[in-house]
Structures are given as C-alpha cells and as structure tokens.
C-alpha cells in the first residue's frame, strides 16, 4: 500500500491573473499530463489548471466498490492530497464558486467522493464515468451544501467498471446536498469520453451564471 507524494502539474495563466481554477483528476493507469490534455477540448482559456499525479498512477489499488479497508491508506491519502490542493487554491483568494473539478473513471470517483464530503458552492463538477466510493454508499459521511452547484455525471450502460446503479446512488446523494445534476447514460458506450460529453461539459463551464 502507499501514500501519495505531493505532485501537481499546473497549466495556463497564473491564478493571480485568472481568479478561476479547474482541478482535473486522472484515471487509473493514466497521468496528470493526459488529463490536462482534456482541457484542450474545454473553454478554459481563462482558468488556471491543476492536475495532481497519483503515485504509481493509481489513486487506490482496488475497485472503487471494494470494501474501503482494502483501498486504505491510499484512498485517504488521495483525498488528503486533493484537500491540500483545494485549500491552497482557496487560500490564494479564489472563491469556491470559481473552483471547478473534473475527473475520469477512478479520477471521477475521487472527484465525486471529495466534493460530496466537502459540499459547498463550487463553479461546477464534471464526473466522467464515476461515482461515490465504497462497498455501499454511506450517506452520513457526506456533508455541506452544494447550493446549486452544477454537476455533469455520465457513464456507459453497461460500463466495465462503474455500474449505472452506483451513478444513480451518487446523483441521489449529491442532489440531497443541493447539487443541480445533469445525468447522461449512453447505451453501449465504451469506457471513454464522447464528444457529446465534452460539449455538455463546455456548456456547464461557459454558462452565464459561471461567467
């Protein structure tokens, strides 16, 4: 088992110029650089981008639906690394409503888990094929108020890693915390991100209330 060493790649203009940040979280076996490439398809020219790198290219060793103890201490370490990054960004004067998150697969699971444990008014959350972490969803661990934060959550049906039932449970928890959810389930879609998903993500980021 492992803990994650602090390793974050940044891209774009300095935060002091943009005042807006997007944290992108890569999937299992991928890299911070690969998820940053996703930003080329999103309207984020006026954002400062951050992509943390998982030690061993994986945030936790087993399925996100394995008993949680099997994924420790890596999972807690990943959540802690994300929390440190968020606190660092907010500590530089960025408002939480100007902070955005996006993740794919294992990174999407981490994104939904972290933001739901720390619900507040964020700019937007992009969950590309992921859901809350644990053998069962425990609603008592999720606290705060998303206060109308827009959330895009997508998956394939079936997906080899993320069952639709867990996406539905995730939507339920996040809505109860005050998120405004756009859910898209694509029949027969492989484990990837479609152009339509990127278009929806771009609409969320570029919506007038987020301007």
PDB file of C-alpha atoms in Angstrom:
ATOM      1  CA  UNK A   1       0.000   0.000   0.000  1.00  0.00           C
ATOM      2  CA  UNK A   2       1.118   3.539  -0.500  1.00  0.00           C
ATOM      3  CA  UNK A   3       0.585   7.148   0.344  1.00  0.00           C
ATOM      4  CA  UNK A   4       0.771   9.746  -2.403  1.00  0.00           C
ATOM      5  CA  UNK A   5       3.654  12.141  -2.664  1.00  0.00           C
ATOM      6  CA  UNK A   6       2.613  15.690  -3.461  1.00  0.00           C
ATOM      7  CA  UNK A   7       2.921  16.070  -7.208  1.00  0.00           C
ATOM      8  CA  UNK A   8       0.774  18.589  -9.105  1.00  0.00           C
ATOM      9  CA  UNK A   9       1.155  19.856 -12.675  1.00  0.00           C
ATOM     10  CA  UNK A  10      -0.219  23.309 -13.458  1.00  0.00           C
ATOM     11  CA  UNK A  11      -1.099  24.813 -16.813  1.00  0.00           C
ATOM     12  CA  UNK A  12      -2.405  28.140 -18.081  1.00  0.00           C
ATOM     13  CA  UNK A  13      -2.111  31.673 -16.756  1.00  0.00           C
ATOM     14  CA  UNK A  14      -1.166  32.284 -13.094  1.00  0.00           C
ATOM     15  CA  UNK A  15      -4.008  32.114 -10.579  1.00  0.00           C
ATOM     16  CA  UNK A  16      -3.413  35.759  -9.637  1.00  0.00           C
ATOM     17  CA  UNK A  17      -4.468  36.676 -13.199  1.00  0.00           C
ATOM     18  CA  UNK A  18      -7.366  34.253 -13.721  1.00  0.00           C
ATOM     19  CA  UNK A  19      -9.015  34.011 -10.294  1.00  0.00           C
ATOM     20  CA  UNK A  20     -10.539  30.723 -11.529  1.00  0.00           C
ATOM     21  CA  UNK A  21      -9.232  27.190 -11.152  1.00  0.00           C
ATOM     22  CA  UNK A  22     -10.063  23.791 -12.626  1.00  0.00           C
ATOM     23  CA  UNK A  23      -8.712  20.693 -10.890  1.00  0.00           C
ATOM     24  CA  UNK A  24      -8.535  17.669 -13.214  1.00  0.00           C
ATOM     25  CA  UNK A  25      -8.073  14.177 -11.744  1.00  0.00           C
ATOM     26  CA  UNK A  26      -6.766  11.355 -13.915  1.00  0.00           C
ATOM     27  CA  UNK A  27      -7.928   7.747 -14.008  1.00  0.00           C
ATOM     28  CA  UNK A  28      -6.168   4.509 -13.090  1.00  0.00           C
ATOM     29  CA  UNK A  29      -3.022   3.902 -15.090  1.00  0.00           C
ATOM     30  CA  UNK A  30      -3.110   7.401 -16.568  1.00  0.00           C
ATOM     31  CA  UNK A  31      -1.169  10.593 -15.816  1.00  0.00           C
ATOM     32  CA  UNK A  32      -1.749  14.184 -14.799  1.00  0.00           C
ATOM     33  CA  UNK A  33      -0.497  15.227 -18.231  1.00  0.00           C
ATOM     34  CA  UNK A  34      -3.035  13.017 -20.025  1.00  0.00           C
ATOM     35  CA  UNK A  35      -5.998  14.517 -18.150  1.00  0.00           C
ATOM     36  CA  UNK A  36      -4.632  18.025 -18.758  1.00  0.00           C
ATOM     37  CA  UNK A  37      -4.864  17.272 -22.484  1.00  0.00           C
ATOM     38  CA  UNK A  38      -8.633  17.027 -21.956  1.00  0.00           C
ATOM     39  CA  UNK A  39      -8.638  20.753 -21.253  1.00  0.00           C
ATOM     40  CA  UNK A  40      -7.805  21.356 -24.924  1.00  0.00           C
ATOM     41  CA  UNK A  41     -11.459  20.448 -25.633  1.00  0.00           C
ATOM     42  CA  UNK A  42     -12.968  22.718 -22.972  1.00  0.00           C
ATOM     43  CA  UNK A  43     -13.429  26.520 -22.807  1.00  0.00           C
ATOM     44  CA  UNK A  44     -10.877  27.024 -20.041  1.00  0.00           C
ATOM     45  CA  UNK A  45      -8.529  29.597 -21.572  1.00  0.00           C
ATOM     46  CA  UNK A  46      -9.259  31.901 -18.621  1.00  0.00           C
ATOM     47  CA  UNK A  47      -8.639  29.240 -15.977  1.00  0.00           C
ATOM     48  CA  UNK A  48      -5.570  28.085 -14.117  1.00  0.00           C
ATOM     49  CA  UNK A  49      -5.465  24.287 -14.443  1.00  0.00           C
ATOM     50  CA  UNK A  50      -4.217  21.866 -11.809  1.00  0.00           C
ATOM     51  CA  UNK A  51      -3.710  18.120 -12.229  1.00  0.00           C
ATOM     52  CA  UNK A  52      -2.437  16.080  -9.287  1.00  0.00           C
ATOM     53  CA  UNK A  53      -0.415  12.967 -10.159  1.00  0.00           C
ATOM     54  CA  UNK A  54      -1.131   9.716  -8.304  1.00  0.00           C
ATOM     55  CA  UNK A  55       1.844   7.744  -7.026  1.00  0.00           C
ATOM     56  CA  UNK A  56       2.085   4.556  -9.129  1.00  0.00           C
ATOM     57  CA  UNK A  57      -0.515   6.118 -11.489  1.00  0.00           C
ATOM     58  CA  UNK A  58      -3.372   4.868  -9.321  1.00  0.00           C
ATOM     59  CA  UNK A  59      -5.285   6.648  -6.570  1.00  0.00           C
ATOM     60  CA  UNK A  60      -6.196   3.404  -4.789  1.00  0.00           C
ATOM     61  CA  UNK A  61      -5.445  -0.241  -5.610  1.00  0.00           C
ATOM     62  CA  UNK A  62      -8.818  -1.976  -5.932  1.00  0.00           C
ATOM     63  CA  UNK A  63     -12.243  -1.242  -7.406  1.00  0.00           C
ATOM     64  CA  UNK A  64     -13.990   1.837  -6.022  1.00  0.00           C
ATOM     65  CA  UNK A  65     -16.734  -0.550  -4.856  1.00  0.00           C
ATOM     66  CA  UNK A  66     -14.372  -2.828  -2.918  1.00  0.00           C
ATOM     67  CA  UNK A  67     -14.578  -2.815   0.896  1.00  0.00           C
ATOM     68  CA  UNK A  68     -12.993   0.504   1.836  1.00  0.00           C
ATOM     69  CA  UNK A  69     -10.347  -1.040   4.093  1.00  0.00           C
ATOM     70  CA  UNK A  70      -8.804  -2.726   1.011  1.00  0.00           C
ATOM     71  CA  UNK A  71      -8.162   0.670  -0.557  1.00  0.00           C
ATOM     72  CA  UNK A  72      -6.505   2.205   2.508  1.00  0.00           C
ATOM     73  CA  UNK A  73      -4.298   4.050   3.218  1.00  0.00           C
ATOM     74  CA  UNK A  74      -4.096   5.071  -0.453  1.00  0.00           C
ATOM     75  CA  UNK A  75      -7.674   6.378  -0.622  1.00  0.00           C
ATOM     76  CA  UNK A  76      -7.376   8.613   2.452  1.00  0.00           C
ATOM     77  CA  UNK A  77      -4.026   9.847   1.175  1.00  0.00           C
ATOM     78  CA  UNK A  78      -5.568  10.732  -2.219  1.00  0.00           C
ATOM     79  CA  UNK A  79      -8.434  12.626  -0.572  1.00  0.00           C
ATOM     80  CA  UNK A  80      -5.956  14.426   1.682  1.00  0.00           C
ATOM     81  CA  UNK A  81      -3.774  15.443  -1.275  1.00  0.00           C
ATOM     82  CA  UNK A  82      -6.847  16.845  -3.017  1.00  0.00           C
ATOM     83  CA  UNK A  83      -7.893  18.704   0.127  1.00  0.00           C
ATOM     84  CA  UNK A  84      -4.444  20.302   0.438  1.00  0.00           C
ATOM     85  CA  UNK A  85      -4.638  21.454  -3.189  1.00  0.00           C
ATOM     86  CA  UNK A  86      -8.137  22.915  -2.705  1.00  0.00           C
ATOM     87  CA  UNK A  87      -7.065  24.742   0.469  1.00  0.00           C
ATOM     88  CA  UNK A  88      -4.011  26.112  -1.309  1.00  0.00           C
ATOM     89  CA  UNK A  89      -6.163  27.492  -4.168  1.00  0.00           C
ATOM     90  CA  UNK A  90      -8.820  28.975  -1.873  1.00  0.00           C
ATOM     91  CA  UNK A  91      -6.033  30.358   0.322  1.00  0.00           C
ATOM     92  CA  UNK A  92      -4.883  32.452  -2.650  1.00  0.00           C
ATOM     93  CA  UNK A  93      -8.164  34.344  -2.642  1.00  0.00           C
ATOM     94  CA  UNK A  94     -10.180  32.256  -5.099  1.00  0.00           C
ATOM     95  CA  UNK A  95     -13.862  31.942  -4.182  1.00  0.00           C
ATOM     96  CA  UNK A  96     -15.238  28.399  -4.006  1.00  0.00           C
ATOM     97  CA  UNK A  97     -17.741  29.288  -6.766  1.00  0.00           C
ATOM     98  CA  UNK A  98     -14.749  29.927  -9.050  1.00  0.00           C
ATOM     99  CA  UNK A  99     -13.308  26.470  -8.345  1.00  0.00           C
ATOM    100  CA  UNK A 100     -14.197  23.633 -10.724  1.00  0.00           C
ATOM    101  CA  UNK A 101     -13.462  19.902 -10.660  1.00  0.00           C
ATOM    102  CA  UNK A 102     -13.292  17.270 -13.365  1.00  0.00           C
ATOM    103  CA  UNK A 103     -12.273  13.625 -13.379  1.00  0.00           C
ATOM    104  CA  UNK A 104     -12.469  10.483 -15.482  1.00  0.00           C
ATOM    105  CA  UNK A 105     -13.073   6.945 -14.197  1.00  0.00           C
ATOM    106  CA  UNK A 106     -11.033   6.486 -10.987  1.00  0.00           C
ATOM    107  CA  UNK A 107     -10.499  10.256 -11.039  1.00  0.00           C
ATOM    108  CA  UNK A 108     -14.267  10.770 -11.407  1.00  0.00           C
ATOM    109  CA  UNK A 109     -14.874   8.569  -8.363  1.00  0.00           C
ATOM    110  CA  UNK A 110     -12.360  10.616  -6.368  1.00  0.00           C
ATOM    111  CA  UNK A 111     -13.964  13.843  -7.629  1.00  0.00           C
ATOM    112  CA  UNK A 112     -17.469  12.824  -6.531  1.00  0.00           C
ATOM    113  CA  UNK A 113     -16.228  11.487  -3.178  1.00  0.00           C
ATOM    114  CA  UNK A 114     -14.159  14.565  -2.305  1.00  0.00           C
ATOM    115  CA  UNK A 115     -16.726  17.171  -3.358  1.00  0.00           C
ATOM    116  CA  UNK A 116     -19.580  15.354  -1.602  1.00  0.00           C
ATOM    117  CA  UNK A 117     -17.588  15.166   1.630  1.00  0.00           C
ATOM    118  CA  UNK A 118     -16.891  18.908   1.295  1.00  0.00           C
ATOM    119  CA  UNK A 119     -20.083  20.171  -0.346  1.00  0.00           C
ATOM    120  CA  UNK A 120     -20.195  23.926  -0.925  1.00  0.00           C
ATOM    121  CA  UNK A 121     -20.980  26.253  -3.818  1.00  0.00           C
ATOM    122  CA  UNK A 122     -18.443  25.281  -6.493  1.00  0.00           C
ATOM    123  CA  UNK A 123     -18.321  26.553 -10.068  1.00  0.00           C
ATOM    124  CA  UNK A 124     -19.050  23.127 -11.478  1.00  0.00           C
ATOM    125  CA  UNK A 125     -18.186  19.433 -11.199  1.00  0.00           C
ATOM    126  CA  UNK A 126     -17.566  17.078 -14.145  1.00  0.00           C
ATOM    127  CA  UNK A 127     -17.853  13.373 -13.267  1.00  0.00           C
ATOM    128  CA  UNK A 128     -16.975  11.402 -16.410  1.00  0.00           C
ATOM    129  CA  UNK A 129     -17.852   7.759 -15.577  1.00  0.00           C
ATOM    130  CA  UNK A 130     -17.591   7.535 -11.804  1.00  0.00           C
ATOM    131  CA  UNK A 131     -19.467   7.545  -8.535  1.00  0.00           C
ATOM    132  CA  UNK A 132     -19.170   7.636  -4.767  1.00  0.00           C
ATOM    133  CA  UNK A 133     -16.617   5.260  -3.271  1.00  0.00           C
ATOM    134  CA  UNK A 134     -17.267   2.261  -1.030  1.00  0.00           C
ATOM    135  CA  UNK A 135     -18.806  -1.197  -0.993  1.00  0.00           C
ATOM    136  CA  UNK A 136     -22.061   0.572  -0.096  1.00  0.00           C
ATOM    137  CA  UNK A 137     -22.817   4.290  -0.198  1.00  0.00           C
ATOM    138  CA  UNK A 138     -22.901   5.701   3.345  1.00  0.00           C
ATOM    139  CA  UNK A 139     -24.894   8.967   3.172  1.00  0.00           C
ATOM    140  CA  UNK A 140     -23.806  10.001   6.688  1.00  0.00           C
ATOM    141  CA  UNK A 141     -20.269  10.804   5.540  1.00  0.00           C
ATOM    142  CA  UNK A 142     -21.383  13.459   3.043  1.00  0.00           C
ATOM    143  CA  UNK A 143     -21.922  16.927   4.461  1.00  0.00           C
ATOM    144  CA  UNK A 144     -22.329  20.537   3.469  1.00  0.00           C
ATOM    145  CA  UNK A 145     -24.436  22.333   0.876  1.00  0.00           C
ATOM    146  CA  UNK A 146     -23.683  22.434  -2.852  1.00  0.00           C
ATOM    147  CA  UNK A 147     -26.037  25.449  -3.047  1.00  0.00           C
ATOM    148  CA  UNK A 148     -26.978  24.836  -6.662  1.00  0.00           C
ATOM    149  CA  UNK A 149     -23.538  23.753  -7.946  1.00  0.00           C
ATOM    150  CA  UNK A 150     -23.993  22.357 -11.484  1.00  0.00           C
ATOM    151  CA  UNK A 151     -22.809  18.755 -11.830  1.00  0.00           C
ATOM    152  CA  UNK A 152     -22.434  16.686 -15.012  1.00  0.00           C
ATOM    153  CA  UNK A 153     -22.307  12.925 -14.404  1.00  0.00           C
ATOM    154  CA  UNK A 154     -22.014  10.469 -17.293  1.00  0.00           C
ATOM    155  CA  UNK A 155     -21.454   6.757 -17.855  1.00  0.00           C
ATOM    156  CA  UNK A 156     -21.954   3.943 -20.331  1.00  0.00           C
ATOM    157  CA  UNK A 157     -24.518   1.164 -19.908  1.00  0.00           C
ATOM    158  CA  UNK A 158     -23.034  -1.228 -19.242  1.00  0.00           C
ATOM    159  CA  UNK A 159     -19.652   0.123 -18.155  1.00  0.00           C
ATOM    160  CA  UNK A 160     -16.955  -2.418 -17.182  1.00  0.00           C
ATOM    161  CA  UNK A 161     -16.028  -0.510 -14.009  1.00  0.00           C
ATOM    162  CA  UNK A 162     -18.952   1.712 -12.974  1.00  0.00           C
ATOM    163  CA  UNK A 163     -22.452   0.252 -12.639  1.00  0.00           C
ATOM    164  CA  UNK A 164     -25.351   2.549 -13.523  1.00  0.00           C
ATOM    165  CA  UNK A 165     -26.861   1.780 -10.095  1.00  0.00           C
ATOM    166  CA  UNK A 166     -23.901   3.493  -8.382  1.00  0.00           C
ATOM    167  CA  UNK A 167     -24.258   6.523 -10.655  1.00  0.00           C
ATOM    168  CA  UNK A 168     -27.940   6.726  -9.626  1.00  0.00           C
ATOM    169  CA  UNK A 169     -26.994   6.489  -5.917  1.00  0.00           C
ATOM    170  CA  UNK A 170     -24.380   9.218  -6.414  1.00  0.00           C
ATOM    171  CA  UNK A 171     -26.928  11.504  -8.096  1.00  0.00           C
ATOM    172  CA  UNK A 172     -29.309  10.919  -5.185  1.00  0.00           C
ATOM    173  CA  UNK A 173     -26.711  11.882  -2.540  1.00  0.00           C
ATOM    174  CA  UNK A 174     -25.462  14.936  -4.419  1.00  0.00           C
ATOM    175  CA  UNK A 175     -28.987  16.205  -5.130  1.00  0.00           C
ATOM    176  CA  UNK A 176     -29.865  15.928  -1.440  1.00  0.00           C
ATOM    177  CA  UNK A 177     -26.798  18.094  -0.771  1.00  0.00           C
ATOM    178  CA  UNK A 178     -28.166  20.735  -3.157  1.00  0.00           C
ATOM    179  CA  UNK A 179     -26.393  19.994  -6.455  1.00  0.00           C
ATOM    180  CA  UNK A 180     -28.129  20.568  -9.803  1.00  0.00           C
ATOM    181  CA  UNK A 181     -27.376  17.396 -11.759  1.00  0.00           C
ATOM    182  CA  UNK A 182     -27.239  16.670 -15.468  1.00  0.00           C
ATOM    183  CA  UNK A 183     -27.063  12.869 -15.831  1.00  0.00           C
ATOM    184  CA  UNK A 184     -26.323  11.153 -19.143  1.00  0.00           C
ATOM    185  CA  UNK A 185     -26.200   7.377 -19.624  1.00  0.00           C
ATOM    186  CA  UNK A 186     -25.008   6.172 -23.020  1.00  0.00           C
ATOM    187  CA  UNK A 187     -26.101   2.644 -24.059  1.00  0.00           C
ATOM    188  CA  UNK A 188     -23.203   0.544 -25.296  1.00  0.00           C
ATOM    189  CA  UNK A 189     -20.621   3.295 -24.885  1.00  0.00           C
ATOM    190  CA  UNK A 190     -17.054   2.057 -24.264  1.00  0.00           C
ATOM    191  CA  UNK A 191     -15.045   3.270 -21.247  1.00  0.00           C
ATOM    192  CA  UNK A 192     -14.114   6.659 -22.717  1.00  0.00           C
ATOM    193  CA  UNK A 193     -15.299  10.271 -23.013  1.00  0.00           C
ATOM    194  CA  UNK A 194     -17.501  11.104 -26.010  1.00  0.00           C
ATOM    195  CA  UNK A 195     -17.580  14.410 -27.867  1.00  0.00           C
ATOM    196  CA  UNK A 196     -21.147  14.925 -26.625  1.00  0.00           C
ATOM    197  CA  UNK A 197     -19.912  14.680 -23.029  1.00  0.00           C
ATOM    198  CA  UNK A 198     -17.251  17.300 -23.760  1.00  0.00           C
ATOM    199  CA  UNK A 199     -19.910  19.522 -25.344  1.00  0.00           C
ATOM    200  CA  UNK A 200     -22.092  19.230 -22.219  1.00  0.00           C
ATOM    201  CA  UNK A 201     -19.065  19.952 -20.018  1.00  0.00           C
ATOM    202  CA  UNK A 202     -18.249  23.013 -22.127  1.00  0.00           C
ATOM    203  CA  UNK A 203     -21.819  24.294 -21.731  1.00  0.00           C
ATOM    204  CA  UNK A 204     -21.588  23.877 -17.956  1.00  0.00           C
ATOM    205  CA  UNK A 205     -18.277  25.756 -17.764  1.00  0.00           C
ATOM    206  CA  UNK A 206     -19.386  28.522 -20.137  1.00  0.00           C
ATOM    207  CA  UNK A 207     -22.887  29.055 -18.718  1.00  0.00           C
ATOM    208  CA  UNK A 208     -23.649  32.739 -17.987  1.00  0.00           C
ATOM    209  CA  UNK A 209     -24.060  32.176 -14.239  1.00  0.00           C
ATOM    210  CA  UNK A 210     -20.494  30.871 -14.192  1.00  0.00           C
ATOM    211  CA  UNK A 211     -19.182  33.767 -16.235  1.00  0.00           C
TER     212      UNK A 211
END
